[in-house]
Amino acid sequence: MRLLNINTTKTRQVLSSSMMALVLSLTMTSGHTAADISQTYNDSCAACHDSGALNAIKKGDSAQWQRLIKQKGMPALINSVKGGMIQMPAGGLCNNCSDDDYQKLIEYMSK
Ligand code: HEC
């Protein structure tokens, strides 16, 4: 009986730690990972920002991106994408991007 008790405690511990792992992995998959960001970039932003179509600042044009980030600030840039600009459609063709995703996309393009 004593042995059984120890076993159930142990089972409970194992169970709760695997629950923790599940919760952790769920919260981690809800945010976009680095691989997702490059995928999202390719799906949404690349159409214009890869080639500089419509005068969009090109991905990898660090100097220009850094200047813009310094000049306007990241929150303003995120708002520009969300609201759209003269040539850029609102959301930049991404339907499910969060502010955090936009920030990561902008940082991704500025490298
Ligand atoms: C249809 C073309 C197009 C797509 C798609 C697009 N952009 Fe743009 N983007 C532009 C153009 C063009 C500009 C320059 C401003 C203007 O003329 O609209 C711009 C400007 C920007 C700016 C600078 C904003 C500012 O305040 O100066 C940011 C940041 C940006 N884009 C991010 C993104 C992100 C992130 C995505 C993908 C989620 C994206 N863009 C998708 C065309 C596009």
CSV table of N, CA and C and ligand atoms in Angstrom, one decimal:
chain,number,residue,atom,x,y,z
A,1,MET,N,0.8,-1.2,0.0
A,1,MET,CA,0.0,0.0,0.0
A,1,MET,C,0.9,1.3,0.0
A,2,ARG,N,1.9,1.2,0.8
A,2,ARG,CA,2.8,2.4,0.8
A,2,ARG,C,3.4,2.6,-0.5
A,3,LEU,N,3.8,1.5,-1.1
A,3,LEU,CA,4.5,1.5,-2.4
A,3,LEU,C,3.5,2.2,-3.5
A,4,LEU,N,2.3,1.7,-3.4
A,4,LEU,CA,1.3,2.2,-4.3
A,4,LEU,C,1.1,3.7,-4.2
A,5,ASN,N,1.1,4.2,-2.9
A,5,ASN,CA,1.0,5.6,-2.7
A,5,ASN,C,2.1,6.4,-3.3
A,6,ILE,N,3.3,5.9,-3.2
A,6,ILE,CA,4.5,6.6,-3.8
A,6,ILE,C,4.3,6.6,-5.3
A,7,ASN,N,3.8,5.5,-5.8
A,7,ASN,CA,3.7,5.4,-7.3
A,7,ASN,C,2.7,6.5,-7.8
A,8,THR,N,1.5,6.6,-7.1
A,8,THR,CA,0.5,7.6,-7.5
A,8,THR,C,1.1,9.0,-7.5
A,9,THR,N,1.9,9.3,-6.4
A,9,THR,CA,2.4,10.6,-6.3
A,9,THR,C,3.3,10.8,-7.5
A,10,LYS,N,4.1,9.8,-7.8
A,10,LYS,CA,5.1,9.9,-8.9
A,10,LYS,C,4.3,10.1,-10.2
A,11,THR,N,3.2,9.3,-10.4
A,11,THR,CA,2.4,9.5,-11.6
A,11,THR,C,1.9,10.9,-11.8
A,12,ARG,N,1.4,11.4,-10.6
A,12,ARG,CA,0.9,12.7,-10.6
A,12,ARG,C,1.9,13.8,-11.0
A,13,GLN,N,3.1,13.5,-10.5
A,13,GLN,CA,4.2,14.5,-10.9
A,13,GLN,C,4.5,14.4,-12.3
A,14,VAL,N,4.6,13.2,-12.8
A,14,VAL,CA,4.9,13.0,-14.3
A,14,VAL,C,3.8,13.7,-15.1
A,15,LEU,N,2.5,13.4,-14.7
A,15,LEU,CA,1.4,14.0,-15.4
A,15,LEU,C,1.5,15.5,-15.4
A,16,SER,N,1.7,16.1,-14.2
A,16,SER,CA,1.7,17.6,-14.2
A,16,SER,C,2.9,18.1,-15.0
A,17,SER,N,4.0,17.5,-15.0
A,17,SER,CA,5.1,18.0,-15.8
A,17,SER,C,4.8,17.9,-17.3
A,18,SER,N,4.1,16.8,-17.7
A,18,SER,CA,3.8,16.8,-19.1
A,18,SER,C,2.7,17.8,-19.5
A,19,MET,N,1.9,18.1,-18.5
A,19,MET,CA,0.9,19.2,-18.8
A,19,MET,C,1.6,20.5,-19.0
A,20,MET,N,2.6,20.7,-18.1
A,20,MET,CA,3.4,21.9,-18.3
A,20,MET,C,4.1,22.0,-19.6
A,21,ALA,N,4.6,20.9,-20.1
A,21,ALA,CA,5.3,20.9,-21.4
A,21,ALA,C,4.3,21.2,-22.5
A,22,LEU,N,3.0,20.7,-22.3
A,22,LEU,CA,2.0,20.9,-23.3
A,22,LEU,C,1.7,22.4,-23.3
A,23,VAL,N,1.4,23.0,-22.2
A,23,VAL,CA,1.1,24.4,-22.1
A,23,VAL,C,2.2,25.2,-22.7
A,24,LEU,N,3.5,24.9,-22.4
A,24,LEU,CA,4.6,25.6,-22.9
A,24,LEU,C,4.7,25.5,-24.4
A,25,SER,N,4.4,24.3,-24.9
A,25,SER,CA,4.6,24.2,-26.4
A,25,SER,C,3.4,24.9,-27.1
A,26,LEU,N,2.2,25.0,-26.4
A,26,LEU,CA,1.1,25.7,-27.0
A,26,LEU,C,1.4,27.2,-27.1
A,27,THR,N,1.9,27.7,-26.0
A,27,THR,CA,2.2,29.2,-26.0
A,27,THR,C,3.3,29.5,-27.0
A,28,MET,N,4.2,28.5,-27.2
A,28,MET,CA,5.3,28.8,-28.1
A,28,MET,C,4.9,28.8,-29.5
A,29,THR,N,3.9,27.9,-29.8
A,29,THR,CA,3.5,27.8,-31.2
A,29,THR,C,2.6,29.0,-31.6
A,30,SER,N,2.0,29.7,-30.6
A,30,SER,CA,1.1,30.7,-30.9
A,30,SER,C,1.8,32.0,-31.5
A,31,GLY,N,3.1,32.1,-31.1
A,31,GLY,CA,3.9,33.2,-31.7
A,31,GLY,C,4.6,32.7,-32.9
A,32,HIS,N,4.9,33.6,-33.9
A,32,HIS,CA,5.6,33.2,-35.1
A,32,HIS,C,7.0,32.9,-34.7
A,33,THR,N,7.6,31.9,-35.3
A,33,THR,CA,9.0,31.6,-35.1
A,33,THR,C,9.8,32.3,-36.3
A,34,ALA,N,11.1,32.3,-36.2
A,34,ALA,CA,11.9,32.9,-37.2
A,34,ALA,C,11.6,32.4,-38.6
A,35,ALA,N,11.4,31.0,-38.6
A,35,ALA,CA,11.1,30.4,-39.9
A,35,ALA,C,9.8,30.9,-40.5
A,36,ASP,N,8.8,31.1,-39.6
A,36,ASP,CA,7.5,31.6,-40.0
A,36,ASP,C,7.6,33.1,-40.5
A,37,ILE,N,8.5,33.8,-39.9
A,37,ILE,CA,8.7,35.2,-40.3
A,37,ILE,C,9.2,35.3,-41.8
A,38,SER,N,10.2,34.5,-42.1
A,38,SER,CA,10.6,34.5,-43.5
A,38,SER,C,9.6,34.0,-44.4
A,39,GLN,N,8.8,33.0,-43.9
A,39,GLN,CA,7.7,32.5,-44.8
A,39,GLN,C,6.6,33.6,-45.0
A,40,THR,N,6.3,34.3,-43.9
A,40,THR,CA,5.3,35.4,-43.9
A,40,THR,C,5.8,36.5,-44.9
A,41,TYR,N,7.1,36.8,-44.7
A,41,TYR,CA,7.7,37.8,-45.6
A,41,TYR,C,7.5,37.4,-47.1
A,42,ASN,N,7.8,36.1,-47.3
A,42,ASN,CA,7.7,35.7,-48.7
A,42,ASN,C,6.3,35.7,-49.2
A,43,ASP,N,5.4,35.3,-48.4
A,43,ASP,CA,3.9,35.3,-48.8
A,43,ASP,C,3.3,36.7,-48.9
A,44,SER,N,3.7,37.6,-48.1
A,44,SER,CA,3.0,38.9,-48.0
A,44,SER,C,3.9,40.1,-48.5
A,45,CYS,N,5.0,40.3,-47.9
A,45,CYS,CA,5.7,41.5,-48.2
A,45,CYS,C,6.7,41.5,-49.4
A,46,ALA,N,7.1,40.2,-49.7
A,46,ALA,CA,8.1,40.1,-50.8
A,46,ALA,C,7.7,40.6,-52.1
A,47,ALA,N,6.4,40.5,-52.4
A,47,ALA,CA,5.9,41.0,-53.7
A,47,ALA,C,6.4,42.4,-54.0
A,48,CYS,N,6.5,43.2,-53.0
A,48,CYS,CA,7.0,44.6,-53.3
A,48,CYS,C,8.3,44.8,-52.7
A,49,HIS,N,8.6,44.3,-51.5
A,49,HIS,CA,9.8,44.7,-50.8
A,49,HIS,C,11.0,43.9,-51.3
A,50,ASP,N,10.8,42.9,-52.1
A,50,ASP,CA,12.0,42.1,-52.6
A,50,ASP,C,12.6,42.9,-53.8
A,51,SER,N,11.7,43.4,-54.7
A,51,SER,CA,12.2,44.0,-55.9
A,51,SER,C,12.2,45.5,-55.8
A,52,GLY,N,11.6,46.0,-54.8
A,52,GLY,CA,11.5,47.5,-54.7
A,52,GLY,C,10.4,48.0,-55.6
A,53,ALA,N,9.4,47.1,-55.9
A,53,ALA,CA,8.3,47.5,-56.8
A,53,ALA,C,7.5,48.6,-56.2
A,54,LEU,N,7.0,49.5,-57.0
A,54,LEU,CA,6.3,50.7,-56.5
A,54,LEU,C,7.1,51.6,-55.6
A,55,ASN,N,8.4,51.5,-55.7
A,55,ASN,CA,9.3,52.2,-54.8
A,55,ASN,C,9.3,51.8,-53.4
A,56,ALA,N,8.9,50.6,-53.1
A,56,ALA,CA,9.0,50.1,-51.7
A,56,ALA,C,10.5,49.9,-51.4
A,57,ILE,N,10.8,50.2,-50.1
A,57,ILE,CA,12.2,50.0,-49.6
A,57,ILE,C,12.5,48.5,-49.7
A,58,LYS,N,13.7,48.3,-50.3
A,58,LYS,CA,14.0,46.9,-50.5
A,58,LYS,C,14.5,46.2,-49.3
A,59,LYS,N,14.1,44.9,-49.2
A,59,LYS,CA,14.7,44.0,-48.1
A,59,LYS,C,16.2,44.1,-48.3
A,60,GLY,N,16.9,44.2,-47.1
A,60,GLY,CA,18.4,44.2,-47.2
A,60,GLY,C,19.0,45.6,-47.4
A,61,ASP,N,18.2,46.6,-47.7
A,61,ASP,CA,18.7,47.9,-47.8
A,61,ASP,C,18.8,48.5,-46.4
A,62,SER,N,19.7,48.0,-45.6
A,62,SER,CA,19.9,48.3,-44.2
A,62,SER,C,19.9,49.8,-44.0
A,63,ALA,N,20.7,50.5,-44.7
A,63,ALA,CA,20.9,51.9,-44.5
A,63,ALA,C,19.6,52.6,-44.5
A,64,GLN,N,18.8,52.3,-45.5
A,64,GLN,CA,17.5,53.0,-45.6
A,64,GLN,C,16.5,52.6,-44.5
A,65,TRP,N,16.5,51.3,-44.2
A,65,TRP,CA,15.6,50.9,-43.2
A,65,TRP,C,16.0,51.5,-41.8
A,66,GLN,N,17.3,51.4,-41.5
A,66,GLN,CA,17.8,52.0,-40.2
A,66,GLN,C,17.4,53.5,-40.1
A,67,ARG,N,17.6,54.2,-41.2
A,67,ARG,CA,17.2,55.6,-41.2
A,67,ARG,C,15.8,55.8,-40.9
A,68,LEU,N,14.9,55.0,-41.5
A,68,LEU,CA,13.5,55.1,-41.4
A,68,LEU,C,13.1,54.7,-39.9
A,69,ILE,N,13.7,53.7,-39.4
A,69,ILE,CA,13.4,53.2,-38.0
A,69,ILE,C,13.8,54.3,-37.0
A,70,LYS,N,14.9,55.0,-37.3
A,70,LYS,CA,15.4,56.1,-36.4
A,70,LYS,C,14.5,57.3,-36.6
A,71,GLN,N,14.1,57.6,-37.8
A,71,GLN,CA,13.3,58.8,-38.1
A,71,GLN,C,11.9,58.7,-37.5
A,72,LYS,N,11.2,57.6,-37.9
A,72,LYS,CA,9.8,57.5,-37.5
A,72,LYS,C,9.6,56.7,-36.2
A,73,GLY,N,10.5,55.7,-36.0
A,73,GLY,CA,10.3,54.9,-34.8
A,73,GLY,C,9.5,53.6,-35.2
A,74,MET,N,9.8,52.5,-34.6
A,74,MET,CA,9.1,51.3,-34.9
A,74,MET,C,7.6,51.3,-34.8
A,75,PRO,N,7.0,51.9,-33.7
A,75,PRO,CA,5.6,51.9,-33.6
A,75,PRO,C,4.9,52.6,-34.8
A,76,ALA,N,5.5,53.7,-35.2
A,76,ALA,CA,4.9,54.4,-36.4
A,76,ALA,C,5.0,53.5,-37.6
A,77,LEU,N,6.1,52.8,-37.8
A,77,LEU,CA,6.2,52.0,-39.0
A,77,LEU,C,5.2,50.8,-38.9
A,78,ILE,N,5.0,50.3,-37.8
A,78,ILE,CA,4.0,49.2,-37.6
A,78,ILE,C,2.6,49.7,-38.0
A,79,ASN,N,2.4,51.0,-37.5
A,79,ASN,CA,1.1,51.6,-37.8
A,79,ASN,C,0.9,51.8,-39.3
A,80,SER,N,2.0,52.2,-40.0
A,80,SER,CA,2.0,52.5,-41.4
A,80,SER,C,1.5,51.2,-42.2
A,81,VAL,N,2.1,50.1,-41.7
A,81,VAL,CA,1.8,48.8,-42.4
A,81,VAL,C,0.3,48.5,-42.2
A,82,LYS,N,-0.1,48.6,-40.9
A,82,LYS,CA,-1.5,48.2,-40.5
A,82,LYS,C,-2.5,49.1,-41.3
A,83,GLY,N,-2.2,50.4,-41.4
A,83,GLY,CA,-3.2,51.3,-42.0
A,83,GLY,C,-3.0,51.4,-43.5
A,84,GLY,N,-1.9,51.0,-44.0
A,84,GLY,CA,-1.6,51.1,-45.4
A,84,GLY,C,-1.0,52.5,-45.7
A,85,MET,N,-0.3,52.6,-46.9
A,85,MET,CA,0.3,53.8,-47.2
A,85,MET,C,-0.2,54.2,-48.7
A,86,ILE,N,0.5,55.1,-49.3
A,86,ILE,CA,0.0,55.5,-50.7
A,86,ILE,C,-0.1,54.2,-51.6
A,87,GLN,N,1.0,53.5,-51.6
A,87,GLN,CA,1.0,52.3,-52.5
A,87,GLN,C,0.8,51.0,-51.8
A,88,MET,N,1.1,51.0,-50.5
A,88,MET,CA,1.1,49.7,-49.8
A,88,MET,C,-0.3,49.5,-49.2
A,89,PRO,N,-0.9,48.3,-49.5
A,89,PRO,CA,-2.2,48.0,-49.0
A,89,PRO,C,-2.2,47.8,-47.5
A,90,ALA,N,-3.3,48.1,-46.8
A,90,ALA,CA,-3.4,48.0,-45.4
A,90,ALA,C,-3.1,46.5,-45.0
A,91,GLY,N,-2.2,46.4,-44.0
A,91,GLY,CA,-1.8,45.1,-43.6
A,91,GLY,C,-0.7,44.5,-44.4
A,92,GLY,N,-0.3,45.1,-45.5
A,92,GLY,CA,0.8,44.6,-46.3
A,92,GLY,C,0.5,43.2,-46.9
A,93,LEU,N,-0.7,42.9,-47.1
A,93,LEU,CA,-1.2,41.6,-47.6
A,93,LEU,C,-1.1,40.5,-46.6
A,94,CYS,N,-0.9,40.8,-45.3
A,94,CYS,CA,-0.9,39.8,-44.3
A,94,CYS,C,-2.2,39.9,-43.5
A,95,ASN,N,-3.0,38.9,-43.5
A,95,ASN,CA,-4.3,39.0,-42.8
A,95,ASN,C,-4.2,38.6,-41.3
A,96,ASN,N,-3.2,37.9,-40.9
A,96,ASN,CA,-3.2,37.5,-39.5
A,96,ASN,C,-1.9,37.9,-38.8
A,97,CYS,N,-1.3,39.0,-39.2
A,97,CYS,CA,-0.1,39.4,-38.6
A,97,CYS,C,-0.4,40.3,-37.3
A,98,SER,N,0.3,40.0,-36.2
A,98,SER,CA,0.2,40.9,-35.0
A,98,SER,C,1.2,42.0,-35.1
A,99,ASP,N,1.1,42.9,-34.2
A,99,ASP,CA,2.1,44.0,-34.2
A,99,ASP,C,3.5,43.5,-34.1
A,100,ASP,N,3.6,42.4,-33.2
A,100,ASP,CA,4.9,41.8,-33.0
A,100,ASP,C,5.4,41.2,-34.3
A,101,ASP,N,4.5,40.6,-35.1
A,101,ASP,CA,4.9,40.0,-36.4
A,101,ASP,C,5.4,41.1,-37.3
A,102,TYR,N,4.7,42.2,-37.3
A,102,TYR,CA,5.1,43.3,-38.2
A,102,TYR,C,6.5,43.8,-37.8
A,103,GLN,N,6.7,43.9,-36.5
A,103,GLN,CA,8.0,44.4,-36.0
A,103,GLN,C,9.1,43.4,-36.5
A,104,LYS,N,8.8,42.1,-36.3
A,104,LYS,CA,9.8,41.1,-36.7
A,104,LYS,C,10.0,41.2,-38.2
A,105,LEU,N,8.9,41.4,-39.0
A,105,LEU,CA,9.1,41.5,-40.5
A,105,LEU,C,9.9,42.7,-40.9
A,106,ILE,N,9.7,43.8,-40.2
A,106,ILE,CA,10.5,45.0,-40.5
A,106,ILE,C,11.9,44.8,-40.1
A,107,GLU,N,12.2,44.2,-39.0
A,107,GLU,CA,13.6,43.9,-38.6
A,107,GLU,C,14.2,42.9,-39.6
A,108,TYR,N,13.4,42.0,-40.1
A,108,TYR,CA,13.9,41.0,-41.0
A,108,TYR,C,14.3,41.7,-42.3
A,109,MET,N,13.5,42.6,-42.7
A,109,MET,CA,13.8,43.3,-44.0
A,109,MET,C,14.9,44.3,-43.9
A,110,SER,N,15.2,44.7,-42.6
A,110,SER,CA,16.3,45.7,-42.4
A,110,SER,C,17.6,45.0,-42.3
A,111,LYS,N,17.7,43.7,-42.4
A,111,LYS,CA,19.0,43.0,-42.3
A,111,LYS,C,19.5,42.7,-43.7
B,1,HEC,C1,1.7,46.0,-52.8
B,1,HEC,C2,3.1,46.3,-52.5
B,1,HEC,C3,3.5,46.1,-51.0
B,1,HEC,C4,3.4,45.1,-50.1
B,1,HEC,C5,2.7,43.8,-50.4
B,1,HEC,C6,4.0,45.5,-48.9
B,1,HEC,N1,4.5,46.7,-49.0
B,1,HEC,FE1,5.4,47.8,-47.5
B,1,HEC,N2,5.6,49.4,-48.8
B,1,HEC,C7,5.2,49.4,-50.1
B,1,HEC,C8,5.5,50.7,-50.7
B,1,HEC,C9,5.3,51.1,-52.1
B,1,HEC,C10,6.1,51.5,-49.6
B,1,HEC,C11,6.5,52.9,-49.6
B,1,HEC,C12,5.4,53.8,-49.2
B,1,HEC,C13,4.3,53.9,-50.2
B,1,HEC,O1,4.5,54.5,-51.2
B,1,HEC,O2,3.2,53.3,-50.0
B,1,HEC,C14,6.1,50.6,-48.4
B,1,HEC,C15,6.6,51.0,-47.2
B,1,HEC,C16,6.7,50.2,-46.1
B,1,HEC,C17,7.2,50.6,-44.8
B,1,HEC,C18,7.6,52.0,-44.4
B,1,HEC,C19,6.5,52.7,-43.7
B,1,HEC,C20,6.7,54.1,-43.4
B,1,HEC,O3,6.1,54.6,-42.5
B,1,HEC,O4,7.5,54.8,-44.1
B,1,HEC,C21,7.1,49.5,-44.0
B,1,HEC,C22,7.6,49.4,-42.5
B,1,HEC,C23,6.6,48.4,-44.8
B,1,HEC,N3,6.3,48.8,-46.1
B,1,HEC,C24,6.4,47.1,-44.3
B,1,HEC,C25,5.8,46.1,-45.0
B,1,HEC,C26,5.5,44.8,-44.5
B,1,HEC,C27,6.0,44.3,-43.1
B,1,HEC,C28,4.9,44.1,-45.4
B,1,HEC,C29,4.3,42.7,-45.4
B,1,HEC,C30,3.5,42.3,-44.2
B,1,HEC,C31,4.7,45.0,-46.6
B,1,HEC,N4,5.3,46.2,-46.3
B,1,HEC,C32,4.0,44.6,-47.8
B,1,HEC,C33,4.7,48.4,-50.8
B,1,HEC,C34,4.3,47.2,-50.3
